[in-house]
Short mmCIF file of C-alpha atoms in Angstrom, two decimals:
data_model
loop_
_atom_site.label_atom_id
_atom_site.label_comp_id
_atom_site.label_asym_id
_atom_site.label_seq_id
_atom_site.Cartn_x
_atom_site.Cartn_y
_atom_site.Cartn_z
CA UNK A 1 93.42 105.57 90.65
CA UNK A 2 89.31 105.98 90.52
CA UNK A 3 87.51 102.64 90.06
CA UNK A 4 83.75 103.04 88.65
CA UNK A 5 81.47 100.57 89.86
CA UNK A 6 78.84 100.19 87.09
CA UNK A 7 75.53 98.22 87.22
CA UNK A 8 74.46 97.90 83.85
CA UNK A 9 71.77 99.32 82.15
CA UNK A 10 71.16 101.84 85.25
CA UNK A 11 72.22 105.85 86.14
CA UNK A 12 76.35 104.88 86.09
CA UNK A 13 76.23 104.99 82.77
CA UNK A 14 76.28 108.42 82.92
CA UNK A 15 79.69 108.67 84.61
CA UNK A 16 81.53 106.06 81.69
CA UNK A 17 80.15 109.16 79.63
CA UNK A 18 81.44 111.72 81.75
CA UNK A 19 85.17 110.25 82.19
CA UNK A 20 85.33 109.75 78.63
CA UNK A 21 84.35 113.18 77.78
CA UNK A 22 87.09 114.24 80.23
CA UNK A 23 89.64 112.15 78.26
CA UNK A 24 90.41 110.18 81.31
CA UNK A 25 90.95 106.96 80.22
CA UNK A 26 89.90 103.02 80.78
CA UNK A 27 92.00 101.35 82.23
CA UNK A 28 94.98 103.67 82.63
CA UNK A 29 92.97 106.68 84.46
CA UNK A 30 89.65 104.38 86.04
CA UNK A 31 89.47 101.15 86.55
CA UNK A 32 85.69 99.49 85.39
CA UNK A 33 83.50 97.12 87.75
CA UNK A 34 80.64 96.25 85.82
CA UNK A 35 78.05 94.49 87.76
CA UNK A 36 75.21 92.32 86.69
CA UNK A 37 71.46 93.05 88.04
CA UNK A 38 70.12 90.57 90.44
CA UNK A 39 68.64 87.66 87.92
CA UNK A 40 65.51 87.94 90.11
CA UNK A 41 64.76 91.16 91.01
CA UNK A 42 66.47 93.06 88.57
CA UNK A 43 67.84 95.68 90.82
CA UNK A 44 71.62 96.08 92.25
CA UNK A 45 72.96 92.86 93.94
CA UNK A 46 72.82 93.28 97.82
CA UNK A 47 76.31 92.83 97.82
CA UNK A 48 76.81 96.40 96.17
CA UNK A 49 76.57 97.72 100.00
CA UNK A 50 80.04 96.42 100.88
CA UNK A 51 81.24 99.25 98.49
CA UNK A 52 78.50 102.12 99.94
CA UNK A 53 76.04 101.73 101.91
CA UNK A 54 73.08 102.62 99.55
CA UNK A 55 74.22 99.80 97.54
CA UNK A 56 72.86 101.30 94.32
CA UNK A 57 74.81 102.54 91.10
CA UNK A 58 77.24 104.49 90.49
CA UNK A 59 79.55 104.37 92.62
CA UNK A 60 83.05 105.81 92.59
CA UNK A 61 85.84 105.17 94.77
CA UNK A 62 89.05 107.29 94.59
CA UNK A 63 91.88 105.37 96.50
CA UNK A 64 93.81 108.53 96.40
CA UNK A 65 91.30 109.68 99.13
CA UNK A 66 91.60 108.82 102.74
CA UNK A 67 90.40 105.42 104.08
CA UNK A 68 86.74 105.59 104.82
CA UNK A 69 86.14 108.80 102.34
CA UNK A 70 86.88 107.12 99.34
CA UNK A 71 83.46 105.86 98.09
CA UNK A 72 80.74 108.37 96.66
CA UNK A 73 77.39 107.87 95.13
CA UNK A 74 74.30 110.05 93.64
CA UNK A 75 75.18 110.52 89.94
CA UNK A 76 75.00 114.19 90.07
CA UNK A 77 76.91 114.39 93.19
CA UNK A 78 79.48 111.91 91.41
CA UNK A 79 79.87 114.27 88.32
CA UNK A 80 80.50 117.36 90.90
CA UNK A 81 83.03 115.39 92.30
CA UNK A 82 84.63 114.71 88.93
CA UNK A 83 84.39 118.09 87.46
CA UNK A 84 86.03 119.83 90.52
CA UNK A 85 89.17 117.86 90.22
CA UNK A 86 89.38 116.73 86.57
CA UNK A 87 87.10 119.60 84.21
CA UNK A 88 90.76 122.14 84.87
CA UNK A 89 89.41 123.72 82.11
CA UNK A 90 85.50 124.27 82.84
CA UNK A 91 84.83 122.70 79.44
CA UNK A 92 81.41 120.85 81.10
CA UNK A 93 80.60 122.81 83.65
CA UNK A 94 79.95 126.82 82.39
CA UNK A 95 81.33 129.96 84.69
CA UNK A 96 79.15 132.30 83.09
CA UNK A 97 76.17 132.84 85.33
CA UNK A 98 73.40 132.77 83.35
CA UNK A 99 74.36 129.39 81.39
CA UNK A 100 75.75 128.40 85.16
CA UNK A 101 72.00 128.83 86.17
CA UNK A 102 70.87 126.72 83.62
CA UNK A 103 73.40 123.78 84.18
CA UNK A 104 73.05 123.78 87.92
CA UNK A 105 69.26 123.48 87.18
CA UNK A 106 69.09 120.47 84.67
CA UNK A 107 71.86 118.99 87.35
CA UNK A 108 69.06 118.99 89.60
CA UNK A 109 66.20 118.45 87.81
CA UNK A 110 67.18 114.91 86.29
CA UNK A 111 66.89 113.37 89.40
CA UNK A 112 64.52 116.10 91.06
CA UNK A 113 61.82 116.10 88.55
CA UNK A 114 61.56 113.97 86.05
CA UNK A 115 63.05 110.73 87.01
CA UNK A 116 60.76 109.97 89.65
CA UNK A 117 57.32 110.15 87.61
CA UNK A 118 59.14 107.93 85.18
CA UNK A 119 60.78 105.15 87.84
CA UNK A 120 57.29 105.38 89.85
CA UNK A 121 55.60 104.83 86.26
CA UNK A 122 57.74 101.49 85.56
CA UNK A 123 57.56 100.01 89.35
CA UNK A 124 53.91 100.50 88.66
CA UNK A 125 54.01 98.35 85.32
CA UNK A 126 55.94 95.74 86.72
CA UNK A 127 53.84 95.26 89.74
CA UNK A 128 50.70 94.75 87.49
CA UNK A 129 52.75 92.42 85.21
CA UNK A 130 54.10 90.25 88.70
CA UNK A 131 50.19 90.24 89.70
CA UNK A 132 47.98 87.02 90.28
CA UNK A 133 45.73 86.78 87.27
CA UNK A 134 42.36 87.74 89.77
CA UNK A 135 44.45 90.87 90.80
CA UNK A 136 45.18 92.34 87.58
CA UNK A 137 42.57 94.17 86.05
CA UNK A 138 41.98 95.85 89.54
CA UNK A 139 45.34 96.53 89.75
CA UNK A 140 45.55 97.82 86.21
CA UNK A 141 42.93 100.20 86.76
CA UNK A 142 44.09 101.57 89.32
CA UNK A 143 47.16 102.21 88.34
CA UNK A 144 46.08 103.54 85.26
CA UNK A 145 44.37 106.28 87.45
CA UNK A 146 47.16 107.11 89.12
CA UNK A 147 48.99 107.75 85.38
CA UNK A 148 46.39 110.18 84.46
CA UNK A 149 45.74 112.11 87.68
CA UNK A 150 49.74 112.35 88.44
CA UNK A 151 52.26 110.61 86.56
CA UNK A 152 51.68 112.04 82.79
CA UNK A 153 50.97 115.53 83.46
CA UNK A 154 54.01 115.85 84.83
CA UNK A 155 55.98 113.81 82.46
CA UNK A 156 54.17 115.89 79.44
CA UNK A 157 54.96 119.74 81.48
CA UNK A 158 58.80 118.26 81.62
CA UNK A 159 59.34 117.30 78.08
CA UNK A 160 57.86 120.10 76.73
CA UNK A 161 59.82 122.54 79.08
CA UNK A 162 63.30 120.60 77.17
CA UNK A 163 61.69 120.48 73.76
CA UNK A 164 61.30 124.64 74.28
CA UNK A 165 64.48 124.52 75.82
CA UNK A 166 66.24 122.79 72.65
CA UNK A 167 64.02 124.77 70.30
CA UNK A 168 66.37 127.81 71.04
CA UNK A 169 69.94 126.21 72.09
CA UNK A 170 71.31 122.77 70.75
CA UNK A 171 72.45 121.86 74.61
CA UNK A 172 70.85 122.43 77.48
CA UNK A 173 72.93 125.05 78.70
CA UNK A 174 73.91 126.38 75.29
CA UNK A 175 77.03 124.45 74.92
CA UNK A 176 77.38 121.03 75.88
CA UNK A 177 77.98 120.50 79.78
CA UNK A 178 77.52 117.52 82.14
CA UNK A 179 73.87 118.94 82.86
CA UNK A 180 73.17 117.07 79.09
CA UNK A 181 74.83 114.16 80.16
CA UNK A 182 72.77 113.95 83.46
CA UNK A 183 69.74 115.11 81.61
CA UNK A 184 70.44 112.16 78.87
CA UNK A 185 69.84 109.14 80.77
CA UNK A 186 66.19 110.21 82.02
CA UNK A 187 65.02 111.69 78.90
CA UNK A 188 66.29 108.16 77.21
CA UNK A 189 64.68 106.54 79.99
CA UNK A 190 61.44 108.54 78.72
CA UNK A 191 62.01 107.20 74.84
CA UNK A 192 61.69 104.07 76.43
CA UNK A 193 58.42 104.65 78.24
CA UNK A 194 57.12 106.00 74.75
CA UNK A 195 56.38 109.19 75.91
CA UNK A 196 58.92 111.32 73.04
CA UNK A 197 56.50 111.38 70.47
CA UNK A 198 56.25 113.67 67.40
CA UNK A 199 55.95 116.56 69.06
CA UNK A 200 59.56 116.19 70.32
CA UNK A 201 61.36 116.98 67.51
CA UNK A 202 64.48 118.76 69.46
CA UNK A 203 64.42 115.96 71.86
CA UNK A 204 65.08 113.55 68.99
CA UNK A 205 67.85 115.25 67.55
CA UNK A 206 69.24 116.04 71.10
CA UNK A 207 69.30 112.36 71.29
CA UNK A 208 71.20 111.86 68.48
CA UNK A 209 73.76 114.74 69.26
CA UNK A 210 74.26 113.10 72.69
CA UNK A 211 74.79 109.65 70.93
CA UNK A 212 77.29 110.80 68.34
CA UNK A 213 79.85 112.20 70.84
CA UNK A 214 82.81 110.21 70.56
CA UNK A 215 82.99 109.91 74.53
CA UNK A 216 78.97 108.61 74.25
CA UNK A 217 80.32 105.79 71.73
CA UNK A 218 83.56 104.67 74.02
CA UNK A 219 80.79 104.54 76.69
CA UNK A 220 78.61 102.20 74.78
CA UNK A 221 81.75 99.86 73.89
CA UNK A 222 82.96 99.86 77.38
CA UNK A 223 79.51 99.85 79.33
CA UNK A 224 76.77 98.42 77.31
CA UNK A 225 73.34 100.27 76.21
CA UNK A 226 72.60 103.20 78.58
CA UNK A 227 69.49 101.66 80.07
CA UNK B 1 64.48 142.21 95.09
CA UNK B 2 63.93 138.68 95.40
CA UNK B 3 60.63 137.35 95.20
CA UNK B 4 59.89 133.95 96.64
CA UNK B 5 56.86 131.57 95.35
CA UNK B 6 55.88 129.15 98.40
CA UNK B 7 53.28 126.89 98.33
CA UNK B 8 52.02 125.87 101.88
CA UNK B 9 53.27 122.95 103.68
CA UNK B 10 55.67 122.62 100.78
CA UNK B 11 59.64 122.08 99.77
CA UNK B 12 59.41 125.90 99.61
CA UNK B 13 59.81 126.07 103.08
CA UNK B 14 63.83 125.18 102.35
CA UNK B 15 64.14 128.73 100.81
CA UNK B 16 62.50 130.89 103.62
CA UNK B 17 64.49 129.00 106.28
CA UNK B 18 67.67 129.63 104.31
CA UNK B 19 66.57 133.60 102.93
CA UNK B 20 65.98 134.11 106.99
CA UNK B 21 69.40 132.09 107.32
CA UNK B 22 71.13 134.83 105.25
CA UNK B 23 69.91 137.26 107.06
CA UNK B 24 67.71 138.16 103.71
CA UNK B 25 64.93 139.55 105.94
CA UNK B 26 60.89 139.86 104.84
CA UNK B 27 59.65 142.34 103.14
CA UNK B 28 63.15 144.20 103.40
CA UNK B 29 65.03 141.62 100.97
CA UNK B 30 62.77 139.43 99.91
CA UNK B 31 58.96 139.09 99.26
CA UNK B 32 56.97 136.32 99.81
CA UNK B 33 54.10 134.74 97.87
CA UNK B 34 51.88 132.30 100.08
CA UNK B 35 50.19 130.23 97.51
CA UNK B 36 47.44 127.65 98.75
CA UNK B 37 47.20 124.26 97.56
CA UNK B 38 44.09 123.34 94.85
CA UNK B 39 41.86 122.21 97.34
CA UNK B 40 40.43 119.52 95.33
CA UNK B 41 43.71 118.23 94.40
CA UNK B 42 45.87 119.72 97.11
CA UNK B 43 48.99 120.18 94.61
CA UNK B 44 49.75 123.44 93.65
CA UNK B 45 47.46 125.51 91.70
CA UNK B 46 47.64 125.47 87.71
CA UNK B 47 48.27 129.22 87.92
CA UNK B 48 52.03 128.31 89.56
CA UNK B 49 53.09 127.57 85.51
CA UNK B 50 52.43 131.29 84.57
CA UNK B 51 55.74 131.76 87.03
CA UNK B 52 57.59 128.99 85.74
CA UNK B 53 56.32 126.73 83.27
CA UNK B 54 56.95 123.43 85.64
CA UNK B 55 54.18 125.07 87.57
CA UNK B 56 55.78 123.67 91.25
CA UNK B 57 56.99 125.32 94.29
CA UNK B 58 59.76 127.17 95.11
CA UNK B 59 60.02 129.65 91.99
CA UNK B 60 62.38 132.16 92.97
CA UNK B 61 62.47 135.13 90.76
CA UNK B 62 64.87 137.85 91.17
CA UNK B 63 64.57 140.97 89.37
CA UNK B 64 67.81 142.06 89.00
CA UNK B 65 68.46 139.35 86.22
CA UNK B 66 67.52 139.96 82.55
CA UNK B 67 63.80 139.50 81.52
CA UNK B 68 63.42 136.41 80.46
CA UNK B 69 65.67 134.69 83.01
CA UNK B 70 64.16 136.00 86.42
CA UNK B 71 62.78 132.78 87.69
CA UNK B 72 64.67 129.88 89.00
CA UNK B 73 63.02 126.51 90.18
CA UNK B 74 64.21 122.99 91.71
CA UNK B 75 64.91 123.70 95.74
CA UNK B 76 68.83 122.58 95.11
CA UNK B 77 69.37 124.83 92.26
CA UNK B 78 67.47 127.74 93.76
CA UNK B 79 69.75 126.74 97.53
CA UNK B 80 73.21 126.98 94.95
CA UNK B 81 71.94 130.49 93.34
CA UNK B 82 71.60 131.82 96.83
CA UNK B 83 75.08 130.62 98.41
CA UNK B 84 76.66 131.54 95.23
CA UNK B 85 75.25 134.80 95.59
CA UNK B 86 74.92 135.82 99.02
CA UNK B 87 76.51 133.57 101.09
CA UNK B 88 79.79 135.49 100.66
CA UNK B 89 81.52 134.03 103.91
CA UNK B 90 81.27 130.65 102.43
CA UNK B 91 78.97 129.94 105.92
CA UNK B 92 76.33 127.75 104.39
CA UNK B 93 78.46 125.37 102.10
CA UNK B 94 81.77 124.29 103.72
CA UNK B 95 84.71 124.67 100.96
CA UNK B 96 87.26 121.84 102.53
CA UNK B 97 87.25 119.54 100.40
CA UNK B 98 85.90 116.39 102.75
CA UNK B 99 83.05 118.47 103.53
CA UNK B 100 82.34 119.77 100.27
CA UNK B 101 81.84 116.26 99.51
CA UNK B 102 79.40 115.47 102.20
CA UNK B 103 77.03 118.73 101.58
CA UNK B 104 77.25 117.91 97.48
CA UNK B 105 76.15 114.13 98.07
CA UNK B 106 73.23 114.94 100.71
CA UNK B 107 72.22 118.28 98.49
CA UNK B 108 71.61 115.76 95.72
CA UNK B 109 70.63 112.46 98.02
CA UNK B 110 67.40 114.55 99.25
CA UNK B 111 65.38 114.41 96.22
CA UNK B 112 67.53 112.02 94.19
CA UNK B 113 67.33 109.17 96.51
CA UNK B 114 65.25 110.23 99.99
CA UNK B 115 61.97 111.94 98.13
CA UNK B 116 61.41 109.48 95.33
CA UNK B 117 59.99 106.36 97.49
CA UNK B 118 58.87 108.68 100.13
CA UNK B 119 56.58 110.24 97.82
CA UNK B 120 55.66 107.42 96.23
CA UNK B 121 54.75 105.74 99.40
CA UNK B 122 52.37 108.79 99.89
CA UNK B 123 50.92 108.40 96.16
CA UNK B 124 50.04 105.10 96.36
CA UNK B 125 47.63 105.78 99.82
CA UNK B 126 46.19 108.58 98.88
CA UNK B 127 45.02 106.63 95.84
CA UNK B 128 43.77 103.69 97.66
CA UNK B 129 42.15 106.13 99.98
CA UNK B 130 40.49 107.87 96.90
CA UNK B 131 39.82 104.26 94.88
CA UNK B 132 35.69 103.22 95.10
CA UNK B 133 34.94 100.04 98.02
CA UNK B 134 35.13 97.78 95.77
CA UNK B 135 38.70 98.19 94.40
CA UNK B 136 40.13 99.57 97.80
CA UNK B 137 40.69 96.07 99.43
CA UNK B 138 42.79 94.84 96.18
CA UNK B 139 44.10 98.00 95.87
CA UNK B 140 45.37 97.59 99.00
CA UNK B 141 47.13 94.40 98.78
CA UNK B 142 48.48 96.00 95.68
CA UNK B 143 50.09 98.89 97.28
CA UNK B 144 51.39 96.40 100.26
CA UNK B 145 53.49 94.72 97.92
CA UNK B 146 55.56 97.47 96.35
CA UNK B 147 55.82 99.08 99.74
CA UNK B 148 57.79 95.37 101.02
CA UNK B 149 59.39 94.93 97.89
CA UNK B 150 60.48 98.82 97.11
CA UNK B 151 59.76 101.54 99.25
CA UNK B 152 60.12 100.73 102.69
CA UNK B 153 63.81 98.58 101.97
CA UNK B 154 65.23 101.44 100.09
CA UNK B 155 63.31 104.30 103.08
CA UNK B 156 65.14 101.95 105.69
CA UNK B 157 68.73 101.56 103.97
CA UNK B 158 68.54 105.80 103.59
CA UNK B 159 67.30 106.16 107.16
CA UNK B 160 69.83 104.20 108.66
CA UNK B 161 72.44 105.85 107.04
CA UNK B 162 71.61 109.25 107.83
CA UNK B 163 71.49 108.15 111.53
CA UNK B 164 75.33 106.58 111.43
CA UNK B 165 76.27 109.85 110.00
CA UNK B 166 74.21 111.77 112.43
CA UNK B 167 76.03 109.38 115.44
CA UNK B 168 79.65 110.90 114.46
CA UNK B 169 78.49 114.45 113.40
CA UNK B 170 76.10 117.21 114.80
CA UNK B 171 74.96 118.28 111.13
CA UNK B 172 75.46 116.30 108.02
CA UNK B 173 78.33 118.15 106.08
CA UNK B 174 80.09 118.27 110.08
CA UNK B 175 79.39 121.89 110.52
CA UNK B 176 75.42 123.07 109.79
CA UNK B 177 74.78 123.67 106.05
CA UNK B 178 72.56 124.26 103.24
CA UNK B 179 72.39 120.23 103.03
CA UNK B 180 70.90 119.77 106.62
CA UNK B 181 68.43 122.45 105.39
CA UNK B 182 67.64 120.20 101.82
CA UNK B 183 67.54 117.09 103.63
CA UNK B 184 65.20 118.33 106.64
CA UNK B 185 62.45 118.60 104.70
CA UNK B 186 62.82 114.59 103.15
CA UNK B 187 63.47 113.69 106.87
CA UNK B 188 60.23 115.30 108.48
CA UNK B 189 58.40 113.53 105.65
CA UNK B 190 59.67 110.26 106.60
CA UNK B 191 58.96 111.09 110.48
CA UNK B 192 54.98 112.55 109.33
CA UNK B 193 55.05 108.78 107.87
CA UNK B 194 55.87 107.61 110.74
CA UNK B 195 59.21 106.14 108.86
CA UNK B 196 61.42 107.92 111.89
CA UNK B 197 61.20 105.25 115.27
CA UNK B 198 63.31 104.39 118.24
CA UNK B 199 65.84 103.06 115.75
CA UNK B 200 66.99 106.90 115.04
CA UNK B 201 67.73 108.77 117.93
CA UNK B 202 70.39 110.56 115.91
CA UNK B 203 67.82 112.01 113.63
CA UNK B 204 65.75 112.97 115.94
CA UNK B 205 67.94 114.83 117.91
CA UNK B 206 69.24 116.31 114.26
CA UNK B 207 65.63 117.44 113.50
CA UNK B 208 65.03 119.18 117.06
CA UNK B 209 68.70 120.96 116.37
CA UNK B 210 66.97 122.09 112.83
CA UNK B 211 63.79 123.40 114.60
CA UNK B 212 65.88 125.16 116.97
CA UNK B 213 67.76 127.53 115.29
CA UNK B 214 66.37 130.78 114.80
CA UNK B 215 66.09 131.17 111.44
CA UNK B 216 64.26 128.31 110.85
CA UNK B 217 61.71 129.44 114.04
CA UNK B 218 61.40 132.40 111.91
CA UNK B 219 60.65 130.98 108.57
CA UNK B 220 57.67 128.70 110.39
CA UNK B 221 56.20 132.24 111.59
CA UNK B 222 56.29 133.19 108.05
CA UNK B 223 55.58 130.46 106.07
CA UNK B 224 53.81 128.02 108.50
CA UNK B 225 54.57 124.49 109.13
CA UNK B 226 57.36 122.69 107.02
CA UNK B 227 54.93 119.97 105.50
#
């Protein structure tokens, strides 16, 4: 039996979606442990460190593995584990050399390139909001400068590259793959941060294509909104 | 022929190291294109976007591939590509299920979990330094709060987990693997940010073990300091 620890509105949505794509069904093939964010910090509750030392979702627990080796973390590593063990027909990880390269690229790109500036922007915005009134104006100016000098530039480049890719093909590695699942959450995060504009018609259409998949709809019923 | 675009003191050091571990030798098997950082921004020069649209190092170009598919980016994706094509004896990517899980975990952990708070800390420190004098005191207070609330906690947890792992085994996936190469750069970044302390004797010993490998020494001769 698989156990997925899912933090509401978080990266772990990806794993629910992939489990459903793989036709592993709740509650027959996996248990879903949905966890609320800490009401004060809005982060994962400290108790999650009991399941995995980093205390972050997703955590996948496979109780057929040896004791002490059952809990796994990092979205993309969990994706690779599930594909290796359950994607017997190689439906979600292409085997052709070119498509495999694209798959691996986008799988790493999501957390390696696109998420860091988005998360940094989010942390800065939240921190400005929480600042005392006499700090706020300077903090706002300070974070705006960082946004201009570093974050916006990287996010714009990343989205332009995704847009170009999706102009040539419907999915990031031509056919639908787990790279689309890994990337969806990052791109959806960009959308919530108002970074997806009229310059990105292909990205907008791809987001809709993702959201219309039966497994995505089912994941949303089970796990709630992706972010 | 392989061409590696290496930005000085950057993540692309990893790829030089891996190429040398694979006994692909400069200048017979690969060309090394070493690029200086922009003297003003200290980032990669804008010209790198001509090789790959993100304009970040490492970029690996394999001219045996079809035109338009030759350039690859993302450290870990390049690592996976090199291993798939040149690590014929599976020396650097273990095939045993447990070790493979550890390998995949650390491969993603480096950029997915450890690097983002380190890079954010670096950007904040640099931005405070560049602030005008009348902004600096408030900016310092503001960034210290972020460090305490978010960054330090995550870095501490990550290092503690690495330390525990290296207490049981000499390398992150038991035997030396490309996961050590991918992680070295992140952990070395933590060291330069003074995060490695007397609480981390195993990490310190592992850093030395990495640095003593013949391929690492050769990479340093060719590519300069890792960071």
